[in-house]
Amino acid sequence: MVDAPGAATFRTPAEAYDRHIGRYSGELGRALIAVAGVRPADRALDVGCGPGALTTELVAVIGAEQVAAVDPSAPFVEACRRRLPGVDVQEASAEALPFSDDVFDRALSQLVMNFMTDPPAGVREMQRVTRPGGTVAAAVWDYAGEMTLLRRFWDAAVALDPSAADRDEGRCMPFCTPDSLGQLWSEAGLRDVRVASVTVAAGYDDFEDLWRPLELGVGPSGAYAASLPAERRAVFKAELRRRLGAGDEPFRLTARAWIATGRVP
Ligand SMILES: C[S@@+](CC[C@H](N)C(=O)[O-])C[C@H]1O[C@@H](n2cnc3c(N)ncnc32)[C@H](O)[C@@H]1O
């Protein structure tokens, strides 16, 4: 299958992801589990698990034997398997889930809808593997608004180079509003569709702590930062630091996400 734009930027070492967007993933995972109504006896699937942040939170609630996870990135699958023995972790895409029909009570996906090659097919697959009455749920960033790190990042990039607008995730991600995400869920035939808003936060030791993983090229933002020649990268780094108001002291950033839930008919 052909990668969606940006999907290849996740074939990086897991630790680079952990230090970038992964900082937010544990808290977001707990919020997604709560909104999706995961219960201790459930069997659940994590679609696009990455190195396993949401998977870890699912294991804490329902136990490793009750959790399965898939991701197309080989290094992330390897990290998720190593970190979470007992979880069934497979290298696969949302659009072709390697499971029979109706085997899960909940299918969850965190920060993945915008990287799928065919998002409606991904939702259909999540629905197919979830039993009637079960829940299909996904979280996406509010890229255009209150995902502070990525909003400031792309604002700085576009201010210095207007052609970076094409890569601004607030513009090019198809599902980053409650309406677009809710519509995807409704059009898939899910019932009782709701979209909630949650705000999570991540802490940084200082600006360098935030900047370092970006240079490793993880995610669309990291790929952009890493692609800049040294001189332009230094100017961009200074502009991002200024826009974040970050320096040599610890600081925190908040990030808003939308969570869609729907019941399988
Ligand atoms: C932003 S990361 C999210 C990882 C993890 N869910 C988390 O919240 O930390 C996006 C993930 O989507 C995965 N991905 C990309 N295309 C995918 C597809 N078609 N199906 C499933 N996952 C995909 C990437 O490999 C990457 O691990």
PDB file of C-alpha atoms and ligand atoms in Angstrom:
ATOM      1  CA  MET A   1       0.000   0.000   0.000  1.00  0.00           C
ATOM      2  CA  VAL A   2       1.217   3.539  -0.777  1.00  0.00           C
ATOM      3  CA  ASP A   3       1.995   5.638   2.330  1.00  0.00           C
ATOM      4  CA  ALA A   4      -0.131   8.701   3.082  1.00  0.00           C
ATOM      5  CA  PRO A   5       1.895  11.936   3.230  1.00  0.00           C
ATOM      6  CA  GLY A   6       3.769  11.986   6.530  1.00  0.00           C
ATOM      7  CA  ALA A   7       3.338   8.292   7.369  1.00  0.00           C
ATOM      8  CA  ALA A   8       6.935   7.465   6.397  1.00  0.00           C
ATOM      9  CA  THR A   9       8.200   9.988   8.970  1.00  0.00           C
ATOM     10  CA  PHE A  10       7.334   7.440  11.666  1.00  0.00           C
ATOM     11  CA  ARG A  11       9.840   4.831  10.496  1.00  0.00           C
ATOM     12  CA  THR A  12      12.297   6.229  13.028  1.00  0.00           C
ATOM     13  CA  PRO A  13      13.727   5.003  16.347  1.00  0.00           C
ATOM     14  CA  ALA A  14      11.017   4.758  18.994  1.00  0.00           C
ATOM     15  CA  GLU A  15      13.017   6.892  21.437  1.00  0.00           C
ATOM     16  CA  ALA A  16      12.945   9.867  19.026  1.00  0.00           C
ATOM     17  CA  TYR A  17       9.134   9.648  18.922  1.00  0.00           C
ATOM     18  CA  ASP A  18       8.952   9.279  22.725  1.00  0.00           C
ATOM     19  CA  ARG A  19      10.809  12.593  23.154  1.00  0.00           C
ATOM     20  CA  HIS A  20       8.641  14.433  20.618  1.00  0.00           C
ATOM     21  CA  ILE A  21       4.883  13.728  20.321  1.00  0.00           C
ATOM     22  CA  GLY A  22       5.168  10.686  22.576  1.00  0.00           C
ATOM     23  CA  ARG A  23       5.439  13.005  25.570  1.00  0.00           C
ATOM     24  CA  TYR A  24       1.728  13.694  25.264  1.00  0.00           C
ATOM     25  CA  SER A  25       0.621  10.169  24.377  1.00  0.00           C
ATOM     26  CA  GLY A  26       0.271   8.597  27.845  1.00  0.00           C
ATOM     27  CA  GLU A  27      -2.070  11.272  29.195  1.00  0.00           C
ATOM     28  CA  LEU A  28      -3.974  11.394  25.899  1.00  0.00           C
ATOM     29  CA  GLY A  29      -4.270   7.592  25.977  1.00  0.00           C
ATOM     30  CA  ARG A  30      -5.833   7.683  29.460  1.00  0.00           C
ATOM     31  CA  ALA A  31      -8.337  10.285  28.227  1.00  0.00           C
ATOM     32  CA  LEU A  32      -9.178   8.226  25.130  1.00  0.00           C
ATOM     33  CA  ILE A  33      -9.699   5.079  27.236  1.00  0.00           C
ATOM     34  CA  ALA A  34     -12.049   6.997  29.558  1.00  0.00           C
ATOM     35  CA  VAL A  35     -14.054   8.604  26.736  1.00  0.00           C
ATOM     36  CA  ALA A  36     -14.308   5.259  24.883  1.00  0.00           C
ATOM     37  CA  GLY A  37     -15.620   3.638  28.089  1.00  0.00           C
ATOM     38  CA  VAL A  38     -13.068   0.793  28.190  1.00  0.00           C
ATOM     39  CA  ARG A  39     -13.975  -1.642  30.992  1.00  0.00           C
ATOM     40  CA  PRO A  40     -11.777  -4.227  32.779  1.00  0.00           C
ATOM     41  CA  ALA A  41     -13.301  -7.275  31.010  1.00  0.00           C
ATOM     42  CA  ASP A  42     -12.942  -5.762  27.515  1.00  0.00           C
ATOM     43  CA  ARG A  43     -10.775  -6.976  24.675  1.00  0.00           C
ATOM     44  CA  ALA A  44      -9.298  -3.952  22.855  1.00  0.00           C
ATOM     45  CA  LEU A  45      -7.294  -3.104  19.736  1.00  0.00           C
ATOM     46  CA  ASP A  46      -4.847  -0.190  19.398  1.00  0.00           C
ATOM     47  CA  VAL A  47      -4.643   0.821  15.707  1.00  0.00           C
ATOM     48  CA  GLY A  48      -1.427   2.682  14.794  1.00  0.00           C
ATOM     49  CA  CYS A  49       0.085   1.929  18.188  1.00  0.00           C
ATOM     50  CA  GLY A  50       3.486   3.544  17.543  1.00  0.00           C
ATOM     51  CA  PRO A  51       5.960   2.574  20.278  1.00  0.00           C
ATOM     52  CA  GLY A  52       3.009   1.720  22.535  1.00  0.00           C
ATOM     53  CA  ALA A  53       1.860   4.629  24.689  1.00  0.00           C
ATOM     54  CA  LEU A  54      -1.887   3.969  24.376  1.00  0.00           C
ATOM     55  CA  THR A  55      -1.171   0.212  24.378  1.00  0.00           C
ATOM     56  CA  THR A  56       0.566   0.640  27.765  1.00  0.00           C
ATOM     57  CA  GLU A  57      -2.475   2.422  29.187  1.00  0.00           C
ATOM     58  CA  LEU A  58      -4.803  -0.280  27.823  1.00  0.00           C
ATOM     59  CA  VAL A  59      -2.655  -2.981  29.449  1.00  0.00           C
ATOM     60  CA  ALA A  60      -2.947  -1.143  32.782  1.00  0.00           C
ATOM     61  CA  VAL A  61      -6.757  -1.269  32.572  1.00  0.00           C
ATOM     62  CA  ILE A  62      -7.521  -4.670  30.970  1.00  0.00           C
ATOM     63  CA  GLY A  63      -4.256  -6.691  31.032  1.00  0.00           C
ATOM     64  CA  ALA A  64      -1.791  -7.638  28.268  1.00  0.00           C
ATOM     65  CA  GLU A  65      -3.668 -10.777  27.174  1.00  0.00           C
ATOM     66  CA  GLN A  66      -6.733  -8.683  26.333  1.00  0.00           C
ATOM     67  CA  VAL A  67      -4.865  -6.168  24.144  1.00  0.00           C
ATOM     68  CA  ALA A  68      -3.798  -6.310  20.488  1.00  0.00           C
ATOM     69  CA  ALA A  69      -1.946  -3.586  18.583  1.00  0.00           C
ATOM     70  CA  VAL A  70      -0.909  -2.900  14.978  1.00  0.00           C
ATOM     71  CA  ASP A  71       1.349  -0.378  13.249  1.00  0.00           C
ATOM     72  CA  PRO A  72       3.037  -0.341   9.815  1.00  0.00           C
ATOM     73  CA  SER A  73       6.332   1.050  11.206  1.00  0.00           C
ATOM     74  CA  ALA A  74       8.766  -1.833  11.855  1.00  0.00           C
ATOM     75  CA  PRO A  75      10.879  -0.011  14.497  1.00  0.00           C
ATOM     76  CA  PHE A  76       7.723   1.033  16.392  1.00  0.00           C
ATOM     77  CA  VAL A  77       6.299  -2.515  16.284  1.00  0.00           C
ATOM     78  CA  GLU A  78       9.600  -3.868  17.596  1.00  0.00           C
ATOM     79  CA  ALA A  79       9.613  -1.305  20.449  1.00  0.00           C
ATOM     80  CA  CYS A  80       5.970  -1.973  21.347  1.00  0.00           C
ATOM     81  CA  ARG A  81       6.596  -5.760  21.467  1.00  0.00           C
ATOM     82  CA  ARG A  82       9.711  -5.305  23.596  1.00  0.00           C
ATOM     83  CA  ARG A  83       7.990  -2.924  26.006  1.00  0.00           C
ATOM     84  CA  LEU A  84       4.778  -4.905  26.382  1.00  0.00           C
ATOM     85  CA  PRO A  85       5.331  -8.681  26.525  1.00  0.00           C
ATOM     86  CA  GLY A  86       2.072 -10.587  26.213  1.00  0.00           C
ATOM     87  CA  VAL A  87       0.425  -8.070  23.883  1.00  0.00           C
ATOM     88  CA  ASP A  88      -0.307  -9.344  20.347  1.00  0.00           C
ATOM     89  CA  VAL A  89       1.582  -6.672  18.328  1.00  0.00           C
ATOM     90  CA  GLN A  90       1.534  -7.016  14.536  1.00  0.00           C
ATOM     91  CA  GLU A  91       3.051  -5.050  11.664  1.00  0.00           C
ATOM     92  CA  ALA A  92      -0.083  -4.061   9.747  1.00  0.00           C
ATOM     93  CA  SER A  93      -2.098  -1.067   8.565  1.00  0.00           C
ATOM     94  CA  ALA A  94      -5.545   0.079   9.653  1.00  0.00           C
ATOM     95  CA  GLU A  95      -6.857  -0.513   6.148  1.00  0.00           C
ATOM     96  CA  ALA A  96      -6.162  -4.277   6.325  1.00  0.00           C
ATOM     97  CA  LEU A  97      -6.450  -5.427   9.941  1.00  0.00           C
ATOM     98  CA  PRO A  98      -5.203  -8.995  10.482  1.00  0.00           C
ATOM     99  CA  PHE A  99      -8.167 -10.034  12.681  1.00  0.00           C
ATOM    100  CA  SER A 100     -11.490 -11.831  12.238  1.00  0.00           C
ATOM    101  CA  ASP A 101     -14.832 -10.028  12.463  1.00  0.00           C
ATOM    102  CA  ASP A 102     -16.325  -9.005  15.845  1.00  0.00           C
ATOM    103  CA  VAL A 103     -13.375 -10.054  18.047  1.00  0.00           C
ATOM    104  CA  PHE A 104     -12.895  -6.802  20.021  1.00  0.00           C
ATOM    105  CA  ASP A 105     -15.140  -4.815  22.364  1.00  0.00           C
ATOM    106  CA  ARG A 106     -13.287  -1.554  21.552  1.00  0.00           C
ATOM    107  CA  ALA A 107     -11.085  -0.483  18.659  1.00  0.00           C
ATOM    108  CA  LEU A 108      -9.091   2.646  19.472  1.00  0.00           C
ATOM    109  CA  SER A 109      -6.764   4.769  17.405  1.00  0.00           C
ATOM    110  CA  GLN A 110      -4.678   7.645  18.725  1.00  0.00           C
ATOM    111  CA  LEU A 111      -3.215  10.341  16.419  1.00  0.00           C
ATOM    112  CA  VAL A 112      -3.399   8.062  13.379  1.00  0.00           C
ATOM    113  CA  MET A 113      -6.483   8.962  11.285  1.00  0.00           C
ATOM    114  CA  ASN A 114      -4.589  11.703   9.439  1.00  0.00           C
ATOM    115  CA  PHE A 115      -1.780   9.337   8.436  1.00  0.00           C
ATOM    116  CA  MET A 116      -3.949   6.576   7.003  1.00  0.00           C
ATOM    117  CA  THR A 117      -3.771   6.048   3.235  1.00  0.00           C
ATOM    118  CA  ASP A 118      -7.541   5.498   3.150  1.00  0.00           C
ATOM    119  CA  PRO A 119      -9.193   6.755   6.382  1.00  0.00           C
ATOM    120  CA  PRO A 120     -12.765   5.595   5.547  1.00  0.00           C
ATOM    121  CA  ALA A 121     -11.363   2.097   4.886  1.00  0.00           C
ATOM    122  CA  GLY A 122      -9.480   2.281   8.194  1.00  0.00           C
ATOM    123  CA  VAL A 123     -12.675   3.118  10.103  1.00  0.00           C
ATOM    124  CA  ARG A 124     -14.557   0.357   8.249  1.00  0.00           C
ATOM    125  CA  GLU A 125     -11.897  -2.129   9.308  1.00  0.00           C
ATOM    126  CA  MET A 126     -12.007  -0.941  12.939  1.00  0.00           C
ATOM    127  CA  GLN A 127     -15.774  -1.420  12.795  1.00  0.00           C
ATOM    128  CA  ARG A 128     -15.509  -4.880  11.173  1.00  0.00           C
ATOM    129  CA  VAL A 129     -13.270  -6.269  13.933  1.00  0.00           C
ATOM    130  CA  THR A 130     -15.444  -4.784  16.732  1.00  0.00           C
ATOM    131  CA  ARG A 131     -18.528  -6.669  17.919  1.00  0.00           C
ATOM    132  CA  PRO A 132     -22.021  -5.169  17.489  1.00  0.00           C
ATOM    133  CA  GLY A 133     -22.593  -2.770  20.393  1.00  0.00           C
ATOM    134  CA  GLY A 134     -18.832  -2.237  20.802  1.00  0.00           C
ATOM    135  CA  THR A 135     -17.089   1.122  20.443  1.00  0.00           C
ATOM    136  CA  VAL A 136     -14.836   2.548  17.742  1.00  0.00           C
ATOM    137  CA  ALA A 137     -12.932   5.645  18.905  1.00  0.00           C
ATOM    138  CA  ALA A 138     -10.116   7.876  17.740  1.00  0.00           C
ATOM    139  CA  ALA A 139      -8.195  10.939  18.903  1.00  0.00           C
ATOM    140  CA  VAL A 140      -6.713  13.571  16.575  1.00  0.00           C
ATOM    141  CA  TRP A 141      -4.867  16.791  17.388  1.00  0.00           C
ATOM    142  CA  ASP A 142      -6.460  20.217  17.075  1.00  0.00           C
ATOM    143  CA  TYR A 143      -3.605  21.043  14.697  1.00  0.00           C
ATOM    144  CA  ALA A 144      -5.170  24.303  13.510  1.00  0.00           C
ATOM    145  CA  GLY A 145      -5.813  25.602  17.028  1.00  0.00           C
ATOM    146  CA  GLU A 146      -4.690  24.523  20.448  1.00  0.00           C
ATOM    147  CA  MET A 147      -2.031  21.864  19.910  1.00  0.00           C
ATOM    148  CA  THR A 148       0.462  24.460  21.113  1.00  0.00           C
ATOM    149  CA  LEU A 149       3.734  22.826  20.053  1.00  0.00           C
ATOM    150  CA  LEU A 150       2.683  22.063  16.473  1.00  0.00           C
ATOM    151  CA  ARG A 151       0.724  25.311  16.047  1.00  0.00           C
ATOM    152  CA  ARG A 152       3.736  27.444  17.090  1.00  0.00           C
ATOM    153  CA  PHE A 153       6.010  25.213  15.015  1.00  0.00           C
ATOM    154  CA  TRP A 154       4.105  25.732  11.748  1.00  0.00           C
ATOM    155  CA  ASP A 155       3.415  29.407  12.455  1.00  0.00           C
ATOM    156  CA  ALA A 156       7.181  29.929  12.812  1.00  0.00           C
ATOM    157  CA  ALA A 157       7.896  27.903   9.661  1.00  0.00           C
ATOM    158  CA  VAL A 158       5.351  29.792   7.517  1.00  0.00           C
ATOM    159  CA  ALA A 159       6.465  33.191   8.863  1.00  0.00           C
ATOM    160  CA  LEU A 160      10.000  32.481   7.647  1.00  0.00           C
ATOM    161  CA  ASP A 161       9.016  30.636   4.455  1.00  0.00           C
ATOM    162  CA  PRO A 162       5.443  31.045   3.141  1.00  0.00           C
ATOM    163  CA  SER A 163       5.850  27.919   0.977  1.00  0.00           C
ATOM    164  CA  ALA A 164       5.913  25.853   4.209  1.00  0.00           C
ATOM    165  CA  ALA A 165       2.132  26.481   4.355  1.00  0.00           C
ATOM    166  CA  ASP A 166       1.666  23.364   2.225  1.00  0.00           C
ATOM    167  CA  ARG A 167       3.171  21.298   5.036  1.00  0.00           C
ATOM    168  CA  ASP A 168       1.336  23.063   7.902  1.00  0.00           C
ATOM    169  CA  GLU A 169      -0.570  20.235   9.609  1.00  0.00           C
ATOM    170  CA  GLY A 170      -3.327  22.709  10.572  1.00  0.00           C
ATOM    171  CA  ARG A 171      -4.039  23.090   6.858  1.00  0.00           C
ATOM    172  CA  CYS A 172      -3.215  19.738   5.328  1.00  0.00           C
ATOM    173  CA  MET A 173      -4.607  17.302   7.896  1.00  0.00           C
ATOM    174  CA  PRO A 174      -8.111  16.336   6.725  1.00  0.00           C
ATOM    175  CA  PHE A 175      -9.430  15.392  10.179  1.00  0.00           C
ATOM    176  CA  CYS A 176      -8.501  18.087  12.667  1.00  0.00           C
ATOM    177  CA  THR A 177     -11.901  19.577  13.497  1.00  0.00           C
ATOM    178  CA  PRO A 178     -14.860  18.084  15.405  1.00  0.00           C
ATOM    179  CA  ASP A 179     -17.025  18.323  12.257  1.00  0.00           C
ATOM    180  CA  SER A 180     -14.651  16.509   9.887  1.00  0.00           C
ATOM    181  CA  LEU A 181     -13.922  13.772  12.413  1.00  0.00           C
ATOM    182  CA  GLY A 182     -17.596  13.349  13.370  1.00  0.00           C
ATOM    183  CA  GLN A 183     -18.554  13.148   9.693  1.00  0.00           C
ATOM    184  CA  LEU A 184     -15.984  10.393   9.085  1.00  0.00           C
ATOM    185  CA  TRP A 185     -17.542   8.417  11.958  1.00  0.00           C
ATOM    186  CA  SER A 186     -21.155   9.011  10.836  1.00  0.00           C
ATOM    187  CA  GLU A 187     -20.435   8.170   7.201  1.00  0.00           C
ATOM    188  CA  ALA A 188     -18.907   4.864   8.330  1.00  0.00           C
ATOM    189  CA  GLY A 189     -22.358   3.972   9.708  1.00  0.00           C
ATOM    190  CA  LEU A 190     -21.402   4.194  13.387  1.00  0.00           C
ATOM    191  CA  ARG A 191     -24.244   5.080  15.783  1.00  0.00           C
ATOM    192  CA  ASP A 192     -24.463   7.597  18.675  1.00  0.00           C
ATOM    193  CA  VAL A 193     -21.491   9.489  17.249  1.00  0.00           C
ATOM    194  CA  ARG A 194     -20.001  12.029  19.637  1.00  0.00           C
ATOM    195  CA  VAL A 195     -16.904  14.213  19.479  1.00  0.00           C
ATOM    196  CA  ALA A 196     -15.342  15.321  22.773  1.00  0.00           C
ATOM    197  CA  SER A 197     -12.509  17.721  23.437  1.00  0.00           C
ATOM    198  CA  VAL A 198      -9.628  16.942  25.809  1.00  0.00           C
ATOM    199  CA  THR A 199      -6.574  18.969  26.744  1.00  0.00           C
ATOM    200  CA  VAL A 200      -3.370  17.265  27.865  1.00  0.00           C
ATOM    201  CA  ALA A 201       0.078  18.637  28.732  1.00  0.00           C
ATOM    202  CA  ALA A 202       3.757  17.757  28.491  1.00  0.00           C
ATOM    203  CA  GLY A 203       6.742  19.031  30.447  1.00  0.00           C
ATOM    204  CA  TYR A 204      10.147  20.034  29.045  1.00  0.00           C
ATOM    205  CA  ASP A 205      13.434  20.594  30.886  1.00  0.00           C
ATOM    206  CA  ASP A 206      14.208  23.577  28.635  1.00  0.00           C
ATOM    207  CA  PHE A 207      13.920  24.596  24.968  1.00  0.00           C
ATOM    208  CA  GLU A 208      16.802  22.287  23.933  1.00  0.00           C
ATOM    209  CA  ASP A 209      14.845  19.349  25.351  1.00  0.00           C
ATOM    210  CA  LEU A 210      11.998  20.217  22.971  1.00  0.00           C
ATOM    211  CA  TRP A 211      14.269  20.943  19.992  1.00  0.00           C
ATOM    212  CA  ARG A 212      16.597  17.887  20.046  1.00  0.00           C
ATOM    213  CA  PRO A 213      14.071  15.237  18.884  1.00  0.00           C
ATOM    214  CA  LEU A 214      12.920  17.518  16.050  1.00  0.00           C
ATOM    215  CA  GLU A 215      16.371  17.269  14.482  1.00  0.00           C
ATOM    216  CA  LEU A 216      15.941  13.462  14.374  1.00  0.00           C
ATOM    217  CA  GLY A 217      13.239  13.874  11.710  1.00  0.00           C
ATOM    218  CA  VAL A 218      10.322  12.179  13.482  1.00  0.00           C
ATOM    219  CA  GLY A 219       6.795  13.111  12.344  1.00  0.00           C
ATOM    220  CA  PRO A 220       6.013  15.757   9.693  1.00  0.00           C
ATOM    221  CA  SER A 221       7.345  18.537  11.956  1.00  0.00           C
ATOM    222  CA  GLY A 222      10.635  16.741  12.631  1.00  0.00           C
ATOM    223  CA  ALA A 223      11.004  15.902   8.935  1.00  0.00           C
ATOM    224  CA  TYR A 224      10.604  19.590   8.117  1.00  0.00           C
ATOM    225  CA  ALA A 225      13.113  20.752  10.763  1.00  0.00           C
ATOM    226  CA  ALA A 226      15.649  18.109   9.709  1.00  0.00           C
ATOM    227  CA  SER A 227      15.283  19.072   6.034  1.00  0.00           C
ATOM    228  CA  LEU A 228      16.402  22.671   6.584  1.00  0.00           C
ATOM    229  CA  PRO A 229      20.002  23.534   5.727  1.00  0.00           C
ATOM    230  CA  ALA A 230      22.076  24.454   8.816  1.00  0.00           C
ATOM    231  CA  GLU A 231      21.771  28.237   8.521  1.00  0.00           C
ATOM    232  CA  ARG A 232      17.995  28.258   7.937  1.00  0.00           C
ATOM    233  CA  ARG A 233      17.559  25.667  10.659  1.00  0.00           C
ATOM    234  CA  ALA A 234      19.323  27.949  13.165  1.00  0.00           C
ATOM    235  CA  VAL A 235      17.060  30.890  12.217  1.00  0.00           C
ATOM    236  CA  PHE A 236      13.981  28.666  12.463  1.00  0.00           C
ATOM    237  CA  LYS A 237      15.096  27.308  15.832  1.00  0.00           C
ATOM    238  CA  ALA A 238      15.444  30.854  17.221  1.00  0.00           C
ATOM    239  CA  GLU A 239      12.015  31.833  15.833  1.00  0.00           C
ATOM    240  CA  LEU A 240      10.330  28.765  17.359  1.00  0.00           C
ATOM    241  CA  ARG A 241      11.989  29.442  20.706  1.00  0.00           C
ATOM    242  CA  ARG A 242      10.769  33.053  20.613  1.00  0.00           C
ATOM    243  CA  ARG A 243       7.204  32.053  19.683  1.00  0.00           C
ATOM    244  CA  LEU A 244       7.053  29.443  22.446  1.00  0.00           C
ATOM    245  CA  GLY A 245       8.484  31.909  24.959  1.00  0.00           C
ATOM    246  CA  ALA A 246      10.774  29.068  26.063  1.00  0.00           C
ATOM    247  CA  GLY A 247      14.306  29.353  27.383  1.00  0.00           C
ATOM    248  CA  ASP A 248      16.639  27.549  29.753  1.00  0.00           C
ATOM    249  CA  GLU A 249      14.030  26.836  32.428  1.00  0.00           C
ATOM    250  CA  PRO A 250      11.522  23.940  32.650  1.00  0.00           C
ATOM    251  CA  PHE A 251       8.140  24.672  31.060  1.00  0.00           C
ATOM    252  CA  ARG A 252       4.900  22.926  30.082  1.00  0.00           C
ATOM    253  CA  LEU A 253       2.803  23.049  26.921  1.00  0.00           C
ATOM    254  CA  THR A 254      -0.838  22.098  26.571  1.00  0.00           C
ATOM    255  CA  ALA A 255      -2.338  20.300  23.587  1.00  0.00           C
ATOM    256  CA  ARG A 256      -5.991  19.926  22.655  1.00  0.00           C
ATOM    257  CA  ALA A 257      -7.306  16.826  20.909  1.00  0.00           C
ATOM    258  CA  TRP A 258     -10.703  15.812  19.555  1.00  0.00           C
ATOM    259  CA  ILE A 259     -12.001  12.339  20.390  1.00  0.00           C
ATOM    260  CA  ALA A 260     -14.704  10.710  18.255  1.00  0.00           C
ATOM    261  CA  THR A 261     -16.677   7.743  19.568  1.00  0.00           C
ATOM    262  CA  GLY A 262     -19.310   5.640  17.859  1.00  0.00           C
ATOM    263  CA  ARG A 263     -21.208   2.420  18.548  1.00  0.00           C
ATOM    264  CA  VAL A 264     -21.081  -0.493  16.096  1.00  0.00           C
ATOM    265  CA  PRO A 265     -24.670  -1.255  14.950  1.00  0.00           C
TER     266      PRO A 265
HETATM  267  C1  LIG B   1       1.515  10.234  15.625  1.00  0.00           C
HETATM  268  S1  LIG B   1       1.903   8.529  15.612  1.00  0.00           S
HETATM  269  C2  LIG B   1       0.819   7.933  16.894  1.00  0.00           C
HETATM  270  C3  LIG B   1       1.386   6.749  17.646  1.00  0.00           C
HETATM  271  C4  LIG B   1       0.618   6.339  18.888  1.00  0.00           C
HETATM  272  N1  LIG B   1      -0.742   5.943  18.561  1.00  0.00           N
HETATM  273  C5  LIG B   1       0.617   7.444  19.914  1.00  0.00           C
HETATM  274  O1  LIG B   1      -0.445   7.983  20.200  1.00  0.00           O
HETATM  275  O2  LIG B   1       1.676   7.774  20.433  1.00  0.00           O
HETATM  276  C6  LIG B   1       1.139   7.964  14.134  1.00  0.00           C
HETATM  277  C7  LIG B   1       1.267   6.469  13.931  1.00  0.00           C
HETATM  278  O3  LIG B   1       0.436   6.058  12.845  1.00  0.00           O
HETATM  279  C8  LIG B   1       1.101   5.011  12.191  1.00  0.00           C
HETATM  280  N2  LIG B   1       0.491   4.844  10.856  1.00  0.00           N
HETATM  281  C9  LIG B   1       0.794   5.460   9.696  1.00  0.00           C
HETATM  282  N3  LIG B   1       0.004   5.007   8.702  1.00  0.00           N
HETATM  283  C10 LIG B   1      -0.832   4.088   9.248  1.00  0.00           C
HETATM  284  C11 LIG B   1      -1.871   3.239   8.729  1.00  0.00           C
HETATM  285  N4  LIG B   1      -2.226   3.287   7.446  1.00  0.00           N
HETATM  286  N5  LIG B   1      -2.484   2.397   9.580  1.00  0.00           N
HETATM  287  C12 LIG B   1      -2.137   2.358  10.889  1.00  0.00           C
HETATM  288  N6  LIG B   1      -1.177   3.128  11.430  1.00  0.00           N
HETATM  289  C13 LIG B   1      -0.526   3.983  10.634  1.00  0.00           C
HETATM  290  C14 LIG B   1       2.552   5.471  12.185  1.00  0.00           C
HETATM  291  O4  LIG B   1       3.459   4.428  11.876  1.00  0.00           O
HETATM  292  C15 LIG B   1       2.677   6.008  13.597  1.00  0.00           C
HETATM  293  O5  LIG B   1       3.077   5.010  14.498  1.00  0.00           O
END
